[in-house]
mmCIF file with all atom_site columns, C-alpha atoms in Angstrom:
data_model
loop_
_atom_site.group_PDB
_atom_site.id
_atom_site.type_symbol
_atom_site.label_atom_id
_atom_site.label_alt_id
_atom_site.label_comp_id
_atom_site.label_asym_id
_atom_site.label_entity_id
_atom_site.label_seq_id
_atom_site.pdbx_PDB_ins_code
_atom_site.Cartn_x
_atom_site.Cartn_y
_atom_site.Cartn_z
_atom_site.occupancy
_atom_site.B_iso_or_equiv
_atom_site.pdbx_formal_charge
_atom_site.auth_seq_id
_atom_site.auth_comp_id
_atom_site.auth_asym_id
_atom_site.auth_atom_id
_atom_site.pdbx_PDB_model_num
ATOM 1  C CA . MET V 1 1  ? 35.975 -125.504 -23.756 1.00 0.00 ? 35 MET V CA 1
ATOM 2  C CA . SER V 1 2  ? 37.417 -127.273 -21.224 1.00 0.00 ? 36 SER V CA 1
ATOM 3  C CA . ARG V 1 3  ? 39.093 -130.568 -22.014 1.00 0.00 ? 37 ARG V CA 1
ATOM 4  C CA . LYS V 1 4  ? 36.538 -132.207 -19.449 1.00 0.00 ? 38 LYS V CA 1
ATOM 5  C CA . GLU V 1 5  ? 33.589 -131.092 -21.733 1.00 0.00 ? 39 GLU V CA 1
ATOM 6  C CA . ALA V 1 6  ? 34.923 -131.781 -24.419 1.00 0.00 ? 40 ALA V CA 1
ATOM 7  C CA . LEU V 1 7  ? 35.540 -135.464 -23.253 1.00 0.00 ? 41 LEU V CA 1
ATOM 8  C CA . SER V 1 8  ? 31.770 -135.535 -21.787 1.00 0.00 ? 42 SER V CA 1
ATOM 9  C CA . GLN V 1 9  ? 30.596 -134.030 -25.412 1.00 0.00 ? 43 GLN V CA 1
ATOM 10 C CA . PHE V 1 10 ? 32.785 -136.661 -27.152 1.00 0.00 ? 44 PHE V CA 1
ATOM 11 C CA . ILE V 1 11 ? 31.243 -139.884 -24.976 1.00 0.00 ? 45 ILE V CA 1
ATOM 12 C CA . GLN V 1 12 ? 27.542 -138.830 -25.342 1.00 0.00 ? 46 GLN V CA 1
ATOM 13 C CA . GLN V 1 13 ? 28.078 -138.603 -29.336 1.00 0.00 ? 47 GLN V CA 1
ATOM 14 C CA . ILE V 1 14 ? 29.701 -142.060 -29.081 1.00 0.00 ? 48 ILE V CA 1
ATOM 15 C CA . HIS V 1 15 ? 26.888 -143.590 -27.151 1.00 0.00 ? 49 HIS V CA 1
ATOM 16 C CA . GLY V 1 16 ? 24.135 -141.532 -28.455 1.00 0.00 ? 50 GLY V CA 1
ATOM 17 C CA . ARG V 1 17 ? 23.247 -141.068 -25.131 1.00 0.00 ? 51 ARG V CA 1
ATOM 18 C CA . PRO V 1 18 ? 24.273 -139.103 -21.877 1.00 0.00 ? 52 PRO V CA 1
ATOM 19 C CA . VAL V 1 19 ? 26.230 -141.664 -20.102 1.00 0.00 ? 53 VAL V CA 1
ATOM 20 C CA . VAL V 1 20 ? 28.182 -141.974 -16.850 1.00 0.00 ? 54 VAL V CA 1
ATOM 21 C CA . VAL V 1 21 ? 31.461 -142.975 -17.100 1.00 0.00 ? 55 VAL V CA 1
ATOM 22 C CA . LYS V 1 22 ? 34.077 -143.940 -14.347 1.00 0.00 ? 56 LYS V CA 1
ATOM 23 C CA . LEU V 1 23 ? 37.499 -143.218 -15.581 1.00 0.00 ? 57 LEU V CA 1
ATOM 24 C CA . ASN V 1 24 ? 40.736 -144.190 -13.963 1.00 0.00 ? 58 ASN V CA 1
ATOM 25 C CA . SER V 1 25 ? 40.753 -141.065 -11.978 1.00 0.00 ? 59 SER V CA 1
ATOM 26 C CA . GLY V 1 26 ? 37.792 -141.792 -10.160 1.00 0.00 ? 60 GLY V CA 1
ATOM 27 C CA . VAL V 1 27 ? 35.980 -139.064 -11.043 1.00 0.00 ? 61 VAL V CA 1
ATOM 28 C CA . ASP V 1 28 ? 32.377 -139.230 -13.041 1.00 0.00 ? 62 ASP V CA 1
ATOM 29 C CA . TYR V 1 29 ? 31.769 -137.301 -15.849 1.00 0.00 ? 63 TYR V CA 1
ATOM 30 C CA . ARG V 1 30 ? 27.987 -136.916 -16.628 1.00 0.00 ? 64 ARG V CA 1
#
């Protein structure tokens, strides 16, 4: 699992739903 995928799953678990997070790097994680 890549770091990006791990971060994406981590965010989804926190919010309980798929979300798009705008990071400081300007990359959208879906």
